[in-house]
XYZ file of N, CA and C in Angstrom:
423
model
N -81.481 16.359 23.006
C -81.376 17.266 22.395
C -80.083 18.312 20.996
N -80.286 18.419 20.188
C -79.777 18.875 19.237
C -78.680 19.645 19.249
N -77.202 19.870 19.318
C -76.777 21.060 19.172
C -75.825 21.075 20.543
N -76.365 19.985 21.897
C -75.810 20.431 23.360
C -74.763 19.405 23.204
N -73.692 20.148 23.825
C -72.121 19.026 23.943
C -72.723 18.884 25.556
N -72.155 17.179 25.605
C -72.188 16.350 26.563
C -70.744 16.731 27.768
N -71.433 16.348 28.484
C -70.458 16.654 29.414
C -69.288 15.348 29.421
N -67.826 15.861 29.841
C -67.052 15.352 29.550
C -67.173 13.861 30.795
N -66.567 12.642 29.986
C -66.654 11.419 31.076
C -68.137 10.666 30.769
N -69.073 11.909 30.696
C -70.844 10.923 30.337
C -70.900 10.256 29.763
N -71.932 9.087 29.392
C -72.235 8.505 29.026
C -72.752 8.792 27.514
N -73.351 9.695 27.851
C -73.064 10.374 26.360
C -72.424 10.967 25.435
N -71.616 11.020 25.955
C -70.134 12.095 25.283
C -69.260 10.678 25.198
N -69.371 9.406 25.760
C -68.777 8.387 25.417
C -69.435 7.751 24.273
N -71.263 7.989 24.072
C -71.789 7.281 22.863
C -71.370 8.253 21.451
N -71.205 9.951 21.856
C -71.322 10.243 20.535
C -70.251 9.545 19.879
N -68.883 9.910 20.576
C -67.211 9.030 19.851
C -67.710 7.995 18.807
N -68.871 6.789 20.248
C -68.507 5.320 19.844
C -69.826 5.483 18.434
N -70.552 5.894 18.439
C -71.326 6.486 17.434
C -70.456 6.083 15.592
N -69.638 7.593 16.216
C -69.034 7.507 14.907
C -68.200 6.599 14.314
N -67.751 5.747 15.377
C -66.998 4.061 14.905
C -67.586 3.282 14.458
N -69.009 2.986 15.146
C -70.152 2.250 14.673
C -70.298 2.962 13.054
N -70.478 3.908 12.651
C -70.750 4.399 11.494
C -69.644 4.253 10.309
N -68.121 4.395 10.678
C -67.287 4.245 10.138
C -67.058 2.892 9.627
N -67.530 2.328 11.042
C -67.355 0.099 10.634
C -67.882 0.394 9.273
N -69.807 0.140 9.550
C -70.622 -0.351 9.286
C -70.946 0.447 7.792
N -70.095 1.454 7.173
C -69.657 1.692 6.036
C -68.592 0.811 5.163
N -67.756 0.275 5.625
C -66.433 -0.657 5.163
C -67.306 -2.053 5.480
N -66.109 -2.734 4.163
C -66.813 -4.087 4.073
C -67.205 -4.706 5.091
N -67.361 -6.123 4.754
C -68.275 -6.748 6.028
C -66.694 -7.629 6.418
N -66.660 -8.371 7.505
C -65.503 -8.871 8.125
C -64.585 -7.663 9.223
N -65.165 -6.236 8.804
C -64.392 -5.661 9.632
C -63.768 -5.798 11.007
N -65.437 -5.961 12.030
C -65.126 -5.815 13.103
C -64.020 -7.012 13.391
N -64.043 -8.469 12.540
C -62.916 -9.375 12.946
C -61.619 -9.031 12.799
N -61.553 -8.499 11.887
C -60.357 -7.950 11.304
C -59.533 -6.956 12.708
N -60.617 -5.804 12.797
C -60.293 -5.267 14.111
C -59.843 -5.941 15.550
N -60.528 -6.786 15.581
C -60.640 -7.561 16.608
C -59.246 -8.598 16.851
N -58.634 -8.519 15.435
C -57.615 -9.591 15.443
C -56.102 -8.655 15.424
N -56.134 -7.392 15.005
C -55.657 -6.408 15.065
C -55.086 -5.941 16.864
N -56.269 -5.517 17.230
C -56.891 -5.836 18.725
C -55.648 -6.842 19.402
N -55.591 -7.393 19.020
C -55.813 -9.088 19.819
C -57.172 -9.644 20.949
N -58.311 -9.022 20.443
C -58.901 -9.005 21.292
C -60.536 -10.002 20.610
N -61.346 -10.559 21.329
C -62.032 -11.160 20.622
C -63.086 -10.193 20.523
N -64.009 -10.783 19.685
C -64.932 -10.079 18.657
C -65.510 -9.196 19.028
N -66.112 -10.178 20.323
C -66.964 -9.078 21.550
C -66.925 -8.212 21.839
N -65.031 -8.335 22.376
C -64.600 -6.954 22.511
C -64.775 -5.488 21.751
N -64.731 -5.934 20.766
C -64.839 -5.100 19.679
C -66.633 -4.297 19.328
N -67.481 -5.261 19.676
C -68.937 -5.325 19.807
C -69.181 -4.287 20.613
N -68.330 -4.603 21.668
C -68.245 -3.891 23.333
C -67.950 -2.018 22.769
N -66.791 -2.004 22.244
C -66.322 -0.599 22.235
C -66.532 0.209 20.633
N -67.483 -0.496 19.900
C -68.005 0.402 18.775
C -69.408 0.272 18.915
N -70.348 -0.597 19.784
C -71.443 0.028 20.244
C -72.124 0.905 20.967
N -72.336 2.440 20.687
C -73.204 2.890 21.369
C -74.131 2.513 22.225
N -74.249 1.334 22.359
C -75.485 0.460 23.649
C -74.445 0.607 24.740
N -73.142 0.056 24.324
C -72.468 -0.030 25.534
C -71.896 1.836 26.316
N -71.536 1.514 27.341
C -71.066 2.495 27.616
C -69.412 2.296 27.588
N -68.644 1.222 27.662
C -67.849 0.895 28.075
C -66.686 1.863 27.713
N -65.468 3.001 27.634
C -64.799 3.803 26.626
C -64.085 2.772 25.846
N -63.440 3.246 25.179
C -62.399 2.379 24.326
C -61.203 3.233 24.921
N -60.300 2.031 25.563
C -59.397 2.464 25.904
C -58.504 3.684 24.995
N -57.378 4.215 24.940
C -56.493 5.401 23.940
C -55.906 4.635 23.319
N -55.359 3.401 24.029
C -53.859 2.867 23.556
C -54.383 2.258 22.077
N -55.999 1.674 22.081
C -56.609 1.298 20.715
C -56.306 2.054 19.795
N -56.499 3.321 19.874
C -56.843 3.936 18.654
C -56.216 3.932 17.842
N -54.361 4.220 17.962
C -54.032 3.743 16.416
C -54.275 2.828 15.551
N -54.444 1.431 16.334
C -55.067 0.560 15.549
C -56.781 0.610 14.735
N -57.406 1.011 15.836
C -58.733 1.259 15.450
C -58.847 2.202 14.292
N -57.811 3.471 13.899
C -57.465 4.516 12.796
C -57.282 3.508 11.709
N -55.897 2.980 11.762
C -55.664 2.188 10.938
C -56.083 0.821 9.717
N -57.001 -0.365 10.758
C -57.889 -1.183 10.119
C -59.128 -0.971 9.858
N -59.731 0.412 10.509
C -60.621 1.013 9.693
C -60.715 1.710 8.729
N -59.557 2.039 8.424
C -58.825 3.149 7.059
C -59.653 4.824 7.532
N -59.573 5.134 8.684
C -60.864 6.757 8.953
C -59.895 7.205 7.513
N -60.761 8.491 7.108
C -60.538 9.657 6.556
C -60.188 10.526 6.917
N -59.127 11.396 7.441
C -58.769 12.381 8.126
C -60.143 13.052 8.389
N -61.063 13.332 7.789
C -62.024 14.007 8.709
C -62.778 13.167 9.614
N -62.901 11.558 9.152
C -63.721 11.174 10.168
C -63.038 10.938 10.856
N -61.589 10.577 11.629
C -60.368 10.301 12.414
C -60.599 12.102 13.458
N -60.502 13.495 12.731
C -60.540 14.579 13.205
C -62.326 14.555 13.534
N -62.978 14.427 13.346
C -64.589 14.258 14.579
C -64.360 13.405 15.400
N -64.033 12.153 14.815
C -63.835 11.204 15.916
C -63.072 11.869 17.438
N -62.093 11.900 16.692
C -61.074 12.554 17.932
C -61.571 13.882 18.997
N -62.396 14.367 18.341
C -62.886 15.612 18.915
C -63.966 15.112 19.718
N -64.925 14.004 19.137
C -65.581 13.736 20.310
C -64.678 12.741 21.533
N -63.397 12.390 21.138
C -63.092 11.374 21.984
C -62.427 12.518 23.395
N -61.721 13.711 22.785
C -61.326 14.470 23.677
C -62.523 15.136 24.505
N -63.660 15.274 23.643
C -64.251 16.076 25.053
C -64.989 14.911 26.272
N -64.477 13.706 25.471
C -65.260 12.835 26.470
C -64.372 12.050 27.508
N -63.235 12.334 27.503
C -62.054 12.198 27.734
C -60.619 13.128 27.796
N -61.242 13.953 28.121
C -60.298 15.405 28.353
C -58.416 14.670 28.857
N -58.580 13.845 29.998
C -57.123 13.977 30.208
C -56.496 12.894 29.252
N -57.205 12.313 28.648
C -56.335 11.475 27.581
C -55.474 11.851 26.052
N -56.309 13.689 25.954
C -56.096 14.244 25.033
C -54.678 14.483 24.692
N -53.374 14.312 25.621
C -52.025 14.293 25.228
C -51.612 12.984 24.742
N -52.498 11.591 24.988
C -52.648 10.882 24.812
C -52.617 10.205 23.065
N -53.437 10.676 23.127
C -54.166 10.836 21.553
C -53.748 11.616 21.012
N -53.124 12.867 20.781
C -52.636 13.423 20.328
C -51.387 12.838 19.659
N -50.608 12.398 20.996
C -48.936 12.555 20.302
C -48.607 10.717 20.170
N -50.245 10.214 19.395
C -50.019 9.269 18.684
C -49.205 8.808 17.761
N -48.503 7.651 17.877
C -47.285 7.788 16.113
C -48.412 7.237 14.760
N -47.966 7.690 14.142
C -48.558 7.835 12.358
C -48.394 5.904 12.695
N -49.405 5.455 12.059
C -49.156 3.837 11.868
C -49.074 3.032 10.517
N -48.613 2.305 9.806
C -48.920 2.038 8.575
C -49.276 0.930 8.582
N -50.019 0.398 7.146
C -50.167 -1.505 7.414
C -49.908 -2.052 6.564
N -49.592 -3.185 7.047
C -48.630 -4.028 6.220
C -49.582 -5.405 6.104
N -48.995 -6.236 5.213
C -49.922 -7.216 4.720
C -49.101 -8.215 4.783
N -49.414 -9.671 4.701
C -48.522 -11.048 5.245
C -49.557 -11.830 4.275
N -48.291 -12.443 3.560
C -49.241 -14.195 3.459
C -48.475 -14.765 4.155
N -49.586 -15.846 4.384
C -49.522 -16.770 5.501
C -50.391 -17.897 5.122
N -50.019 -19.565 5.692
C -50.190 -20.780 5.329
C -52.030 -20.097 5.735
N -53.139 -21.104 4.867
C -54.074 -21.104 5.532
C -54.892 -22.508 5.914
N -54.632 -22.763 7.135
C -54.836 -23.841 7.463
C -55.831 -24.904 7.692
N -56.957 -24.195 6.923
C -58.059 -25.108 6.075
C -59.299 -25.078 7.736
N -58.459 -24.493 8.892
C -59.335 -24.274 9.940
C -59.079 -23.200 10.711
N -60.737 -22.430 10.705
C -60.677 -20.608 11.056
C -60.476 -20.534 12.740
N -60.598 -21.417 13.010
C -59.399 -21.244 14.989
C -58.385 -21.201 14.832
N -58.159 -21.897 13.631
C -56.545 -21.554 14.185
C -55.997 -20.706 12.698
N -56.748 -20.351 12.322
C -56.062 -19.087 11.411
C -56.381 -18.278 11.722
N -57.251 -18.089 12.963
C -56.995 -16.710 13.823
C -56.525 -16.428 15.118
N -56.487 -17.814 15.357
C -54.936 -18.097 15.948
C -53.404 -17.790 15.848
N -53.427 -17.834 14.453
C -52.208 -17.404 14.166
C -52.228 -15.462 14.051
N -53.156 -14.916 13.496
C -53.472 -13.818 13.220
C -53.694 -13.669 14.541
N -53.487 -13.560 15.536
C -53.558 -12.903 16.416
C -52.303 -12.994 17.316
N -51.746 -14.473 16.932
C -50.309 -14.382 17.341
C -49.112 -13.473 16.788
N -49.895 -13.431 15.541
C -49.141 -11.645 14.851
C -49.076 -10.664 15.286
N -50.250 -9.695 15.557
C -50.862 -8.993 16.394
C -49.569 -8.884 17.321
N -50.025 -9.876 18.331
C -49.031 -10.039 19.630
C -47.848 -9.797 19.526
N -47.316 -10.114 18.787
C -46.386 -9.912 18.433
C -45.729 -8.386 17.638
N -46.621 -8.113 16.770
C -46.057 -7.187 16.465
C -46.720 -5.520 17.693
N -47.007 -5.922 18.266
C -47.519 -5.443 19.449
C -46.378 -5.215 20.189
N -46.215 -6.212 20.567
C -44.926 -6.032 21.932
C -43.921 -5.951 20.973
N -43.238 -6.073 19.915
C -42.372 -5.037 19.158
C -42.154 -3.915 19.044
N -43.628 -3.313 18.857
C -43.975 -1.999 18.366
C -43.762 -1.127 20.014
N -43.803 -1.638 21.095
C -44.367 -1.432 22.561
C -43.111 -1.275 23.006
N -41.738 -2.701 22.737
C -40.303 -2.448 23.115
C -40.040 -1.579 22.269
N -40.166 -0.780 21.372
C -39.447 -0.462 20.144
C -39.941 1.587 21.196
N -40.839 1.665 21.252
C -41.482 2.980 21.818
C -40.593 3.613 23.128
N -40.073 2.581 23.796
C -39.782 2.614 24.929
C -38.083 3.376 24.382
N -37.898 2.861 23.620
C -36.180 3.512 23.228
C -36.042 5.185 23.090
N -37.591 5.467 23.203
C -36.929 6.917 22.967
C -37.187 7.281 21.380
N -37.072 6.667 20.745
C -36.788 7.028 18.973
C -38.176 7.407 18.417
């Protein structure tokens, strides 16, 4: 039914914001799901599960800043996604609203000539950055 607002926490509400994420990813260059998996320190199958409306697994709010940064959400896409996310998870609103602004940093690293080794290096760098920023976030600054 068009125009009907899904119940908070319902599968329909979760599908609503995941549909937006899926559409954003589909509009970006190929390889976006792998870049997102690397940024989240997760396997690509995790990204498939959190980005596909076919799965009702909710997206953890802690991943939203990385998703917005890596997928380059426009302000309108971000507002639309957050509106749907807040409808699905009303209790998570303060977390999502208080998200830190992020920025994208590019690094030049060696190419090991092996996809698995390159992916392992990417994950290690991302995990390191997440741990460092987590520590910095606890400092209250």
